[in-house]
Short mmCIF file of C-alpha atoms in Angstrom, two decimals:
data_model
loop_
_atom_site.label_atom_id
_atom_site.label_comp_id
_atom_site.label_asym_id
_atom_site.label_seq_id
_atom_site.Cartn_x
_atom_site.Cartn_y
_atom_site.Cartn_z
CA MET Y 7 -15.25 -47.34 1.36
CA LYS Y 8 -15.32 -44.05 3.23
CA ASP Y 9 -17.69 -41.38 2.18
CA LYS Y 10 -15.99 -38.24 1.01
CA THR Y 11 -16.91 -35.31 3.17
CA ALA Y 12 -17.19 -32.03 1.36
CA THR Y 13 -14.83 -29.46 2.78
CA PRO Y 14 -16.71 -26.30 3.64
CA ALA Y 15 -15.57 -23.18 1.84
CA PRO Y 16 -13.51 -20.91 4.06
CA ALA Y 17 -15.44 -17.99 5.46
CA PRO Y 18 -14.47 -14.61 4.11
CA SER Y 19 -11.88 -12.92 6.26
CA ALA Y 20 -12.86 -10.09 8.55
CA SER Y 21 -10.67 -7.71 6.57
CA ALA Y 22 -12.44 -8.64 3.32
CA LYS Y 23 -15.84 -8.02 4.90
CA THR Y 24 -14.65 -4.71 6.28
CA GLY Y 25 -13.26 -3.77 2.87
CA ASN Y 26 -16.59 -4.53 1.18
CA LYS Y 27 -18.49 -2.50 3.77
CA ASN Y 28 -16.14 0.43 3.32
CA ARG Y 29 -16.51 0.26 -0.45
CA LEU Y 30 -20.30 0.18 -0.21
CA LEU Y 31 -20.19 3.14 2.16
CA MET Y 32 -17.97 5.06 -0.26
CA MET Y 33 -20.37 4.24 -3.12
CA ALA Y 34 -23.36 5.39 -1.08
CA LEU Y 35 -21.71 8.58 0.21
CA PRO Y 36 -22.04 10.65 -3.03
CA VAL Y 37 -25.71 9.70 -3.28
CA ILE Y 38 -26.36 10.55 0.39
CA VAL Y 39 -24.66 13.95 0.05
CA ALA Y 40 -26.60 14.79 -3.13
CA VAL Y 41 -29.95 13.76 -1.61
CA LEU Y 42 -29.31 15.75 1.57
CA LEU Y 43 -28.51 18.86 -0.46
CA LEU Y 44 -31.67 18.38 -2.52
CA PHE Y 45 -33.71 18.78 0.68
CA VAL Y 46 -31.86 21.89 1.81
CA PRO Y 47 -33.99 25.05 1.26
CA VAL Y 48 -33.05 26.87 -1.95
CA PRO Y 49 -30.92 29.96 -1.18
CA ASP Y 50 -32.42 33.35 -1.91
CA GLY Y 51 -31.86 34.62 -5.43
CA LEU Y 52 -31.14 31.18 -6.90
CA PRO Y 53 -33.60 29.28 -9.13
CA PRO Y 54 -34.60 25.90 -7.66
CA TYR Y 55 -33.36 23.95 -10.69
CA ALA Y 56 -29.89 25.56 -10.33
CA TRP Y 57 -29.68 24.50 -6.69
CA HIS Y 58 -30.79 20.99 -7.55
CA TYR Y 59 -28.13 20.85 -10.28
CA PHE Y 60 -25.54 21.96 -7.72
CA ALA Y 61 -26.62 19.16 -5.37
CA ILE Y 62 -25.90 16.53 -8.02
CA PHE Y 63 -22.65 18.28 -8.93
CA VAL Y 64 -21.46 18.14 -5.30
CA GLY Y 65 -22.35 14.44 -5.22
CA VAL Y 66 -20.11 13.93 -8.26
CA ILE Y 67 -17.25 15.83 -6.58
CA VAL Y 68 -17.60 13.70 -3.44
CA GLY Y 69 -17.43 10.64 -5.68
CA LEU Y 70 -14.28 11.97 -7.35
CA ILE Y 71 -12.67 12.63 -3.96
CA PHE Y 72 -13.28 9.14 -2.52
CA GLU Y 73 -13.34 7.25 -5.86
CA PRO Y 74 -15.43 4.18 -5.02
CA LEU Y 75 -15.44 3.71 -8.82
CA PRO Y 76 -13.09 5.07 -11.51
CA GLY Y 77 -13.35 8.83 -12.09
CA ALA Y 78 -14.69 8.34 -15.62
CA VAL Y 79 -17.56 6.21 -14.26
CA ILE Y 80 -18.40 8.85 -11.63
CA GLY Y 81 -18.39 11.64 -14.23
CA LEU Y 82 -20.44 9.66 -16.75
CA THR Y 83 -22.98 8.74 -14.07
CA GLY Y 84 -23.40 12.38 -13.10
CA VAL Y 85 -23.93 13.46 -16.71
CA VAL Y 86 -26.48 10.69 -17.36
CA VAL Y 87 -28.44 11.43 -14.17
CA ILE Y 88 -28.61 15.15 -14.95
CA ALA Y 89 -29.55 14.57 -18.59
CA LEU Y 90 -32.35 12.15 -17.63
CA CYS Y 91 -33.70 14.58 -15.01
CA SER Y 92 -32.89 17.71 -17.01
CA GLN Y 93 -36.37 19.24 -16.70
CA TRP Y 94 -35.78 19.59 -12.93
CA LEU Y 95 -31.99 20.10 -12.95
CA LEU Y 96 -30.71 21.71 -16.12
CA PHE Y 97 -33.29 23.87 -17.88
CA SER Y 98 -35.41 26.74 -16.65
CA PRO Y 99 -39.22 26.74 -17.06
CA GLU Y 100 -38.85 29.62 -19.53
CA GLN Y 101 -36.48 27.58 -21.73
CA MET Y 102 -38.85 24.61 -21.78
CA LEU Y 103 -41.80 26.80 -22.77
CA GLU Y 104 -40.08 27.96 -25.95
CA PRO Y 105 -41.86 26.50 -29.03
CA LYS Y 106 -38.70 25.13 -30.66
CA PHE Y 107 -37.29 23.64 -27.47
CA LYS Y 108 -37.09 19.83 -27.45
CA LEU Y 109 -36.16 18.48 -24.03
CA ALA Y 110 -34.75 15.11 -25.15
CA THR Y 111 -32.58 16.64 -27.88
CA ALA Y 112 -31.30 19.49 -25.70
CA SER Y 113 -30.48 17.06 -22.86
CA PHE Y 114 -28.48 14.79 -25.12
CA LYS Y 115 -26.60 17.68 -26.71
CA TRP Y 116 -25.60 18.92 -23.27
CA ALA Y 117 -24.56 15.42 -22.13
CA VAL Y 118 -22.12 14.95 -25.03
CA SER Y 119 -21.00 18.59 -25.30
CA GLY Y 120 -17.75 17.88 -23.46
CA PHE Y 121 -16.67 15.43 -26.16
CA GLY Y 122 -16.58 18.28 -28.67
CA ASN Y 123 -14.39 20.46 -26.46
CA SER Y 124 -11.02 21.21 -28.07
CA THR Y 125 -9.20 21.01 -24.73
CA VAL Y 126 -10.40 17.46 -24.19
CA TRP Y 127 -9.00 16.48 -27.58
CA LEU Y 128 -5.72 18.23 -26.78
CA ILE Y 129 -5.44 16.10 -23.64
CA PHE Y 130 -6.06 12.98 -25.71
CA GLY Y 131 -3.46 14.05 -28.29
CA ALA Y 132 -0.83 14.66 -25.64
CA PHE Y 133 -1.41 11.15 -24.28
CA MET Y 134 -0.57 9.83 -27.72
CA PHE Y 135 2.68 11.79 -27.66
CA ALA Y 136 3.50 10.07 -24.38
CA ALA Y 137 2.74 6.72 -25.99
CA GLY Y 138 5.27 7.58 -28.69
CA TYR Y 139 7.92 8.38 -26.07
CA ASP Y 140 7.24 5.04 -24.43
CA LYS Y 141 7.11 2.90 -27.56
CA THR Y 142 10.23 4.35 -29.19
CA GLN Y 143 12.05 4.47 -25.80
CA PHE Y 144 13.11 8.02 -26.58
CA GLY Y 145 12.03 9.15 -23.10
CA ARG Y 146 14.16 6.45 -21.48
CA ARG Y 147 17.12 7.45 -23.63
CA LEU Y 148 16.88 11.09 -22.52
CA ALA Y 149 16.81 10.12 -18.85
CA LEU Y 150 19.74 7.72 -19.19
CA ILE Y 151 21.86 10.32 -20.98
CA LEU Y 152 21.38 12.74 -18.11
CA VAL Y 153 22.20 10.07 -15.53
CA LYS Y 154 25.32 9.06 -17.45
CA TYR Y 155 26.78 12.56 -17.38
CA LEU Y 156 25.39 13.82 -14.05
CA GLY Y 157 25.12 10.67 -11.95
CA ARG Y 158 28.50 10.50 -10.21
CA ARG Y 159 27.46 12.71 -7.29
CA SER Y 160 24.19 12.46 -5.41
CA LEU Y 161 23.46 16.15 -5.90
CA THR Y 162 24.10 16.12 -9.65
CA LEU Y 163 22.07 12.91 -9.89
CA GLY Y 164 19.21 14.85 -8.33
CA TYR Y 165 19.62 17.45 -11.07
CA ALA Y 166 19.69 14.68 -13.69
CA ILE Y 167 16.31 13.39 -12.49
CA THR Y 168 14.94 16.94 -12.46
CA PHE Y 169 16.15 17.73 -15.99
CA ALA Y 170 14.81 14.40 -17.27
CA ASP Y 171 11.34 15.32 -16.02
CA LEU Y 172 11.77 18.81 -17.46
CA LEU Y 173 12.55 17.43 -20.92
CA LEU Y 174 9.57 15.07 -20.92
CA ALA Y 175 7.00 17.38 -19.31
CA PRO Y 176 5.97 19.55 -22.32
CA PHE Y 177 4.86 16.45 -24.22
CA THR Y 178 3.38 14.32 -21.41
CA PRO Y 179 0.04 15.61 -20.11
CA SER Y 180 -0.10 13.07 -17.31
CA ASN Y 181 2.51 13.51 -14.62
CA THR Y 182 1.45 10.06 -13.41
CA ALA Y 183 2.38 8.55 -16.79
CA ARG Y 184 5.58 10.59 -16.91
CA SER Y 185 6.67 9.47 -13.46
CA GLY Y 186 5.29 5.94 -13.44
CA GLY Y 187 6.14 5.15 -17.06
CA THR Y 188 9.61 6.66 -17.47
CA ILE Y 189 11.20 8.39 -14.47
CA TYR Y 190 10.39 5.98 -11.64
CA PRO Y 191 11.32 2.76 -13.51
CA ILE Y 192 14.77 4.25 -14.16
CA ILE Y 193 15.53 5.72 -10.75
CA ALA Y 194 14.21 2.62 -8.97
CA ASN Y 195 17.33 0.86 -10.31
CA LEU Y 196 19.70 3.38 -8.77
CA PRO Y 197 19.46 3.07 -4.94
CA PRO Y 198 20.53 -0.63 -4.88
CA LEU Y 199 23.79 0.41 -6.56
CA TYR Y 200 24.53 2.37 -3.38
CA GLY Y 201 23.33 -0.35 -1.02
CA SER Y 202 20.15 1.64 -0.34
CA LYS Y 203 17.11 -0.58 0.17
CA PRO Y 204 13.39 0.25 0.55
CA ASN Y 205 11.69 -0.10 3.95
CA ASP Y 206 15.09 -0.30 5.57
CA PRO Y 207 17.38 2.10 7.50
CA SER Y 208 19.66 2.07 4.44
CA ALA Y 209 16.93 3.91 2.49
CA ARG Y 210 18.43 7.19 3.67
CA LYS Y 211 21.76 6.40 1.98
CA ILE Y 212 20.41 7.85 -1.28
CA GLY Y 213 17.04 6.31 -2.17
CA SER Y 214 15.03 8.70 0.00
CA TYR Y 215 16.74 11.73 -1.50
CA LEU Y 216 16.20 10.57 -5.09
CA MET Y 217 12.52 9.77 -4.57
CA TRP Y 218 11.86 13.14 -2.94
CA VAL Y 219 13.64 15.01 -5.73
CA ALA Y 220 11.60 13.08 -8.30
CA ILE Y 221 8.20 13.96 -6.81
CA THR Y 222 9.13 17.63 -6.32
CA ALA Y 223 10.41 17.83 -9.90
CA ALA Y 224 7.14 16.34 -11.18
CA CYS Y 225 5.15 18.99 -9.28
CA ILE Y 226 7.27 21.90 -10.54
CA THR Y 227 7.21 20.85 -14.20
CA SER Y 228 3.46 20.22 -13.92
CA SER Y 229 3.04 23.92 -13.18
CA MET Y 230 5.66 25.06 -15.69
CA PHE Y 231 3.96 23.77 -18.85
CA LEU Y 232 0.31 23.90 -19.87
CA SER Y 233 0.66 20.47 -21.46
CA ALA Y 234 2.44 18.80 -18.49
CA LEU Y 235 -0.62 18.06 -16.33
CA ALA Y 236 -4.06 17.01 -17.50
CA PRO Y 237 -6.00 19.26 -15.04
CA ASN Y 238 -4.07 22.24 -16.47
CA LEU Y 239 -5.98 21.75 -19.69
CA LEU Y 240 -9.25 21.37 -17.83
CA ALA Y 241 -8.47 24.63 -16.01
CA LEU Y 242 -7.85 26.26 -19.37
CA ALA Y 243 -11.36 25.29 -20.52
CA LEU Y 244 -12.92 26.55 -17.28
CA VAL Y 245 -11.15 29.90 -17.52
CA LYS Y 246 -12.33 30.33 -21.09
CA SER Y 247 -15.91 29.35 -20.20
CA ILE Y 248 -16.25 31.46 -17.04
CA VAL Y 249 -14.00 34.46 -17.62
CA GLY Y 250 -13.74 34.44 -21.42
CA LEU Y 251 -9.93 34.52 -21.29
CA ASN Y 252 -7.87 32.46 -23.72
CA ILE Y 253 -4.58 31.32 -22.18
CA SER Y 254 -2.13 30.13 -24.82
CA TRP Y 255 0.72 27.65 -24.31
CA GLY Y 256 3.23 30.49 -24.65
CA MET Y 257 1.37 32.78 -22.21
CA TRP Y 258 1.29 30.03 -19.58
CA PHE Y 259 4.99 29.25 -20.05
CA LEU Y 260 6.01 32.92 -19.87
CA ALA Y 261 3.91 33.52 -16.75
CA PHE Y 262 5.63 30.74 -14.79
CA LEU Y 263 9.07 30.96 -16.44
CA PRO Y 264 11.12 32.91 -13.82
CA LEU Y 265 9.56 31.02 -10.94
CA GLY Y 266 9.93 27.69 -12.74
CA VAL Y 267 13.59 28.25 -13.60
CA ILE Y 268 14.41 29.24 -10.01
CA LEU Y 269 12.59 26.24 -8.52
CA ILE Y 270 14.17 23.83 -10.99
CA LEU Y 271 17.65 25.15 -10.18
CA VAL Y 272 17.36 25.30 -6.38
CA MET Y 273 15.00 22.42 -5.56
CA PRO Y 274 17.55 19.54 -5.75
CA LEU Y 275 19.88 21.62 -3.58
CA LEU Y 276 17.13 22.37 -1.05
CA ALA Y 277 16.32 18.66 -0.88
CA TYR Y 278 20.04 17.97 -0.43
CA TRP Y 279 20.08 20.33 2.58
CA PHE Y 280 16.77 19.37 4.20
CA TYR Y 281 16.83 15.63 3.41
CA PRO Y 282 20.52 14.86 2.78
CA PRO Y 283 21.66 11.51 1.39
CA GLU Y 284 24.31 9.65 3.37
CA VAL Y 285 26.21 8.69 0.21
CA LYS Y 286 27.58 11.71 -1.63
CA VAL Y 287 29.66 10.14 -4.44
CA ASN Y 288 29.37 6.89 -6.43
CA ASN Y 289 30.99 5.88 -9.71
CA GLU Y 290 28.69 2.94 -10.46
CA VAL Y 291 25.59 4.86 -11.54
CA PRO Y 292 27.11 6.54 -14.63
CA LEU Y 293 28.58 3.20 -15.68
CA TRP Y 294 25.19 1.50 -15.31
CA ALA Y 295 23.53 4.24 -17.37
CA ALA Y 296 26.22 3.93 -20.05
CA ARG Y 297 25.61 0.17 -20.28
CA GLU Y 298 21.86 0.74 -20.60
CA LEU Y 299 22.46 3.28 -23.37
CA GLU Y 300 24.65 0.82 -25.23
CA LYS Y 301 21.77 -1.64 -25.15
CA LEU Y 302 19.52 0.97 -26.75
CA GLY Y 303 22.01 1.60 -29.56
CA LYS Y 304 21.85 4.56 -31.90
CA LEU Y 305 18.80 6.74 -32.37
CA SER Y 306 16.24 4.74 -34.32
CA ARG Y 307 14.29 6.06 -37.28
CA ASN Y 308 11.14 6.26 -35.17
CA GLU Y 309 12.90 8.17 -32.39
CA ILE Y 310 14.15 10.76 -34.88
CA LEU Y 311 10.70 11.09 -36.43
CA LEU Y 312 9.11 11.45 -32.99
CA LEU Y 313 11.58 14.18 -32.06
CA VAL Y 314 10.76 16.09 -35.26
CA PHE Y 315 7.00 15.69 -34.77
CA VAL Y 316 6.88 16.83 -31.15
CA CYS Y 317 9.10 19.83 -31.92
CA CYS Y 318 6.71 20.78 -34.73
CA ALA Y 319 3.75 20.43 -32.37
CA LEU Y 320 5.48 22.62 -29.80
CA MET Y 321 6.19 25.28 -32.40
CA MET Y 322 2.55 25.24 -33.52
CA TRP Y 323 1.32 25.49 -29.92
CA ILE Y 324 3.56 28.46 -29.18
CA PHE Y 325 3.63 30.43 -32.44
CA ALA Y 326 0.71 29.31 -34.61
CA ALA Y 327 -2.26 29.24 -32.22
CA ASP Y 328 -3.96 31.96 -34.29
CA PHE Y 329 -3.80 29.80 -37.44
CA ILE Y 330 -4.33 26.27 -36.16
CA GLU Y 331 -6.22 25.17 -33.08
CA PRO Y 332 -3.79 23.47 -30.63
CA ALA Y 333 -5.95 20.35 -30.53
CA MET Y 334 -5.91 20.18 -34.33
CA ALA Y 335 -2.11 20.51 -34.27
CA ALA Y 336 -2.00 17.53 -31.91
CA LEU Y 337 -4.32 15.50 -34.18
CA LEU Y 338 -2.14 16.40 -37.17
CA VAL Y 339 0.93 15.03 -35.40
CA ILE Y 340 -0.95 11.87 -34.38
CA GLY Y 341 -1.86 11.35 -38.04
CA LEU Y 342 1.78 11.76 -39.04
CA MET Y 343 2.89 9.28 -36.38
CA LEU Y 344 0.36 6.76 -37.68
CA TRP Y 345 1.32 7.22 -41.32
CA THR Y 346 5.06 6.93 -40.59
CA GLY Y 347 4.75 3.95 -38.25
CA VAL Y 348 5.91 5.67 -35.08
CA LEU Y 349 2.58 4.48 -33.68
CA ASN Y 350 0.09 2.02 -35.09
CA TRP Y 351 -3.67 2.05 -34.77
CA ASN Y 352 -3.57 -0.62 -32.08
CA ASP Y 353 -1.44 1.72 -29.95
CA ILE Y 354 -4.30 4.22 -30.16
CA THR Y 355 -7.17 1.85 -29.46
CA SER Y 356 -5.39 -0.05 -26.66
CA ASN Y 357 -4.30 3.05 -24.73
CA LYS Y 358 -6.72 2.64 -21.82
CA ALA Y 359 -5.29 5.58 -19.87
CA ALA Y 360 -5.90 7.97 -22.79
CA TRP Y 361 -9.49 6.86 -23.39
CA ASN Y 362 -10.25 6.81 -19.67
CA THR Y 363 -8.97 10.38 -19.32
CA PHE Y 364 -10.80 11.44 -22.48
CA VAL Y 365 -14.17 10.28 -21.13
CA TRP Y 366 -13.44 11.57 -17.64
CA PHE Y 367 -12.54 15.08 -18.72
CA ALA Y 368 -15.30 15.30 -21.33
CA THR Y 369 -17.89 14.63 -18.64
CA LEU Y 370 -16.25 17.06 -16.20
CA VAL Y 371 -16.23 19.83 -18.81
CA ALA Y 372 -19.97 19.31 -19.39
CA LEU Y 373 -20.68 19.25 -15.65
CA ALA Y 374 -18.68 22.41 -15.00
CA ASP Y 375 -20.36 24.15 -17.93
CA GLY Y 376 -23.74 23.26 -16.43
CA LEU Y 377 -22.89 25.31 -13.33
CA SER Y 378 -22.63 28.35 -15.58
CA SER Y 379 -25.63 27.64 -17.81
CA THR Y 380 -27.97 27.15 -14.84
CA GLY Y 381 -26.89 30.48 -13.35
CA PHE Y 382 -25.28 29.01 -10.23
CA ILE Y 383 -21.85 30.51 -10.96
CA ALA Y 384 -23.31 33.99 -11.50
CA TRP Y 385 -25.21 33.74 -8.19
CA LEU Y 386 -22.10 32.46 -6.38
CA GLY Y 387 -20.03 35.31 -7.77
CA LYS Y 388 -22.57 37.86 -6.62
CA GLU Y 389 -22.72 36.40 -3.10
CA GLY Y 390 -18.95 35.91 -2.86
CA GLY Y 391 -18.29 39.39 -4.15
CA ALA Y 392 -20.60 40.81 -1.48
CA LEU Y 393 -18.69 38.94 1.24
CA MET Y 394 -15.38 40.34 -0.04
CA GLY Y 395 -16.68 43.87 -0.54
CA GLY Y 396 -14.19 46.56 0.39
CA ILE Y 397 -11.13 44.29 0.05
CA SER Y 398 -8.44 45.58 -2.32
CA PRO Y 399 -7.76 43.55 -5.47
CA GLY Y 400 -4.23 42.69 -4.29
CA THR Y 401 -5.41 41.41 -0.90
CA ALA Y 402 -8.28 39.51 -2.51
CA THR Y 403 -5.86 37.83 -4.91
CA ILE Y 404 -3.65 36.63 -2.07
CA VAL Y 405 -6.58 35.49 0.11
CA LEU Y 406 -8.22 33.52 -2.70
CA LEU Y 407 -4.92 31.95 -3.78
CA LEU Y 408 -4.13 30.89 -0.19
CA ALA Y 409 -7.58 29.34 0.16
CA PHE Y 410 -7.34 27.58 -3.21
CA TYR Y 411 -3.86 26.22 -2.38
CA LEU Y 412 -4.49 25.08 1.19
CA LEU Y 413 -7.86 23.47 0.41
CA HIS Y 414 -5.92 20.94 -1.65
CA TYR Y 415 -5.37 19.06 1.62
CA LEU Y 416 -8.98 17.90 1.21
CA PHE Y 417 -8.52 16.48 -2.29
CA ALA Y 418 -6.86 13.31 -3.53
CA SER Y 419 -7.21 14.47 -7.12
CA THR Y 420 -6.07 17.68 -8.76
CA THR Y 421 -8.86 17.16 -11.26
CA ALA Y 422 -11.52 17.07 -8.55
CA HIS Y 423 -9.95 20.13 -6.91
CA THR Y 424 -9.98 22.03 -10.20
CA THR Y 425 -13.56 21.10 -11.03
CA ALA Y 426 -14.90 21.87 -7.56
CA LEU Y 427 -13.07 25.07 -6.61
CA LEU Y 428 -11.70 26.87 -9.66
CA PRO Y 429 -15.09 28.03 -11.04
CA ALA Y 430 -16.01 29.50 -7.65
CA MET Y 431 -12.66 31.29 -7.26
CA LEU Y 432 -12.83 32.74 -10.77
CA THR Y 433 -16.40 33.93 -10.31
CA ILE Y 434 -15.74 35.60 -6.95
CA ALA Y 435 -12.63 37.33 -8.31
CA SER Y 436 -14.49 38.62 -11.37
CA THR Y 437 -16.88 40.58 -9.12
CA ILE Y 438 -14.11 42.51 -7.33
CA PRO Y 439 -13.59 45.99 -8.84
CA GLY Y 440 -10.11 46.57 -10.22
CA MET Y 441 -9.12 42.90 -10.20
CA ASN Y 442 -6.58 42.00 -12.92
CA MET Y 443 -8.32 38.82 -14.05
CA GLU Y 444 -5.53 37.81 -16.42
CA VAL Y 445 -2.98 37.77 -13.60
CA PHE Y 446 -5.41 36.15 -11.18
CA CYS Y 447 -6.29 33.35 -13.61
CA LEU Y 448 -2.62 32.65 -14.34
CA LEU Y 449 -1.79 32.52 -10.64
CA MET Y 450 -4.61 30.07 -10.01
CA VAL Y 451 -3.92 27.70 -12.88
CA THR Y 452 -0.13 27.62 -12.45
CA SER Y 453 -0.55 26.70 -8.78
CA LEU Y 454 -2.19 23.38 -9.67
CA GLY Y 455 1.05 21.49 -10.17
CA VAL Y 456 3.11 22.73 -7.23
CA MET Y 457 0.28 22.30 -4.70
CA GLY Y 458 0.45 18.55 -5.32
CA ILE Y 459 3.57 18.31 -3.15
CA ILE Y 460 1.80 18.91 0.16
CA THR Y 461 0.37 15.41 0.78
CA PRO Y 462 1.14 11.77 -0.12
CA TYR Y 463 -2.09 11.77 -2.15
CA GLY Y 464 -1.96 15.31 -3.59
CA THR Y 465 -1.15 14.42 -7.19
CA GLY Y 466 -0.94 11.33 -9.40
CA PRO Y 467 2.77 10.48 -8.87
CA SER Y 468 2.57 10.96 -5.08
CA PRO Y 469 1.38 7.41 -4.30
CA ILE Y 470 4.06 6.01 -6.62
CA TYR Y 471 6.92 7.60 -4.73
CA TYR Y 472 5.22 7.34 -1.34
CA GLY Y 473 4.80 3.61 -1.95
CA SER Y 474 8.42 3.13 -3.05
CA GLY Y 475 9.51 2.29 0.50
CA TYR Y 476 12.02 5.15 0.59
CA LEU Y 477 9.77 7.90 1.97
CA PRO Y 478 8.38 7.12 5.46
CA THR Y 479 5.03 8.68 6.29
CA LYS Y 480 6.34 11.18 8.84
CA ASP Y 481 9.10 12.29 6.45
CA TYR Y 482 6.67 12.76 3.58
CA TRP Y 483 4.27 14.90 5.60
CA ARG Y 484 7.10 16.97 7.09
CA LEU Y 485 8.78 17.57 3.75
CA GLY Y 486 5.43 18.12 2.02
CA THR Y 487 4.59 20.89 4.47
CA LEU Y 488 8.04 22.45 4.14
CA PHE Y 489 8.26 22.36 0.34
CA GLY Y 490 4.59 23.26 -0.02
CA ALA Y 491 5.26 26.41 2.00
CA ILE Y 492 8.36 27.18 -0.10
CA PHE Y 493 6.43 26.77 -3.36
CA LEU Y 494 3.53 28.91 -2.11
CA ALA Y 495 5.89 31.65 -0.90
CA ALA Y 496 7.72 31.60 -4.23
CA LEU Y 497 4.42 31.87 -6.09
CA LEU Y 498 3.41 34.93 -4.05
CA LEU Y 499 6.82 36.66 -3.85
CA ILE Y 500 8.17 35.89 -7.33
CA GLY Y 501 5.32 34.67 -9.54
CA TYR Y 502 2.72 37.28 -8.55
CA PRO Y 503 4.96 40.36 -9.07
CA TRP Y 504 6.31 38.95 -12.34
CA MET Y 505 2.86 38.22 -13.76
CA SER Y 506 1.61 41.65 -12.64
CA MET Y 507 4.51 43.27 -14.48
CA ILE Y 508 4.08 41.52 -17.83
CA PHE Y 509 0.28 41.08 -18.01
#
């Protein structure tokens, strides 16, 4: 009888080894950057502990840019490291000498302070609204209705996709969830009806046009509504912390309204001109949408209840902010959805995206607040203001907005961009005499959505549409540059004068 020879396990492939090395390098990079900064001499006028805090903060931002681990893990790690080393990073010697000061207690309170931030809870609440749209299929119904009535022509189909995103945006704080959960699954069914296939020359028949319209619509609506993009809410908290300005849902909407309406109306047409589909008319799409609507049937009880609840939340956000905190309004609606069965408790506990974002943003709020409490932001504002001395407020506004917008090329996350750059921009602007901080803040925060168009990694939905097979790399970069320039010009030529006039 022959002996059985053990078959040696196959050696790991070269690509797997390279992938592991790259991942280890990405994990080490934030630590290397932070350590290098710790050894840099402390700048004049800045306390050593504030500079050391900044070093760790930059390490966190580098981690958020390259994401060797999920963003929530990076943020939580940064908070824990700073809290454990708080006597060298977070608190001044004078604070620690106070008789009633307890280092361990103060460190823990700072570490969890972000979890008590109302904006973080508003983000969480809006995720639950999105879960209601998904579970009741009300979001799908809205999109299909628009496709049914506007889907015969390629151009009107582009408008249908745009209006579908517009209807969902006020109640969906994640443009990634909005695009990946509702819009993309619907429009992915449309190109094959025209014989348009991904990763194929036929992609240009209509698929390329539809995918580009979808990503541009997601970027515009993300700027149009405070509650349409999670980093918008983070920006809101940073503005309140650094400048002391409260931006309401209605103020945000009014500030971007003329610009938003114009972009929504002209963007599908611009895409039609600059990236035209080969197929102009097709009768199959409306018929397909009609069949899908028939499968859904009439509005269900839960869909009607959801519609009533989200309209009530919107009314409270716009008109009752002085009487009920927006986050509390969101929690009230979540309670109503749970009591009426629109959602169940398992929908809450199993929503990984909501809890992940909740932890992520809570840690980022604490980290950004630490920049202020250590005095780093005040020092940065003083130094930045000195560099921009003699520049008029109008010129300074344009220069800072251009820098903020174009630096997004370096970021694969709007959240990381907001956390890293917005505090610095706000602080520098606040030191310039005559600066209208209300207008400046609104310009900055409303640019966060539209700037996502410039790269295939600029905002959450970008990889979804980029990876669809309908948008080749060279086309995406070319169109991203073109539409990014259009959005920036519109912000400066329409948004800036409008905001200056009403605020």
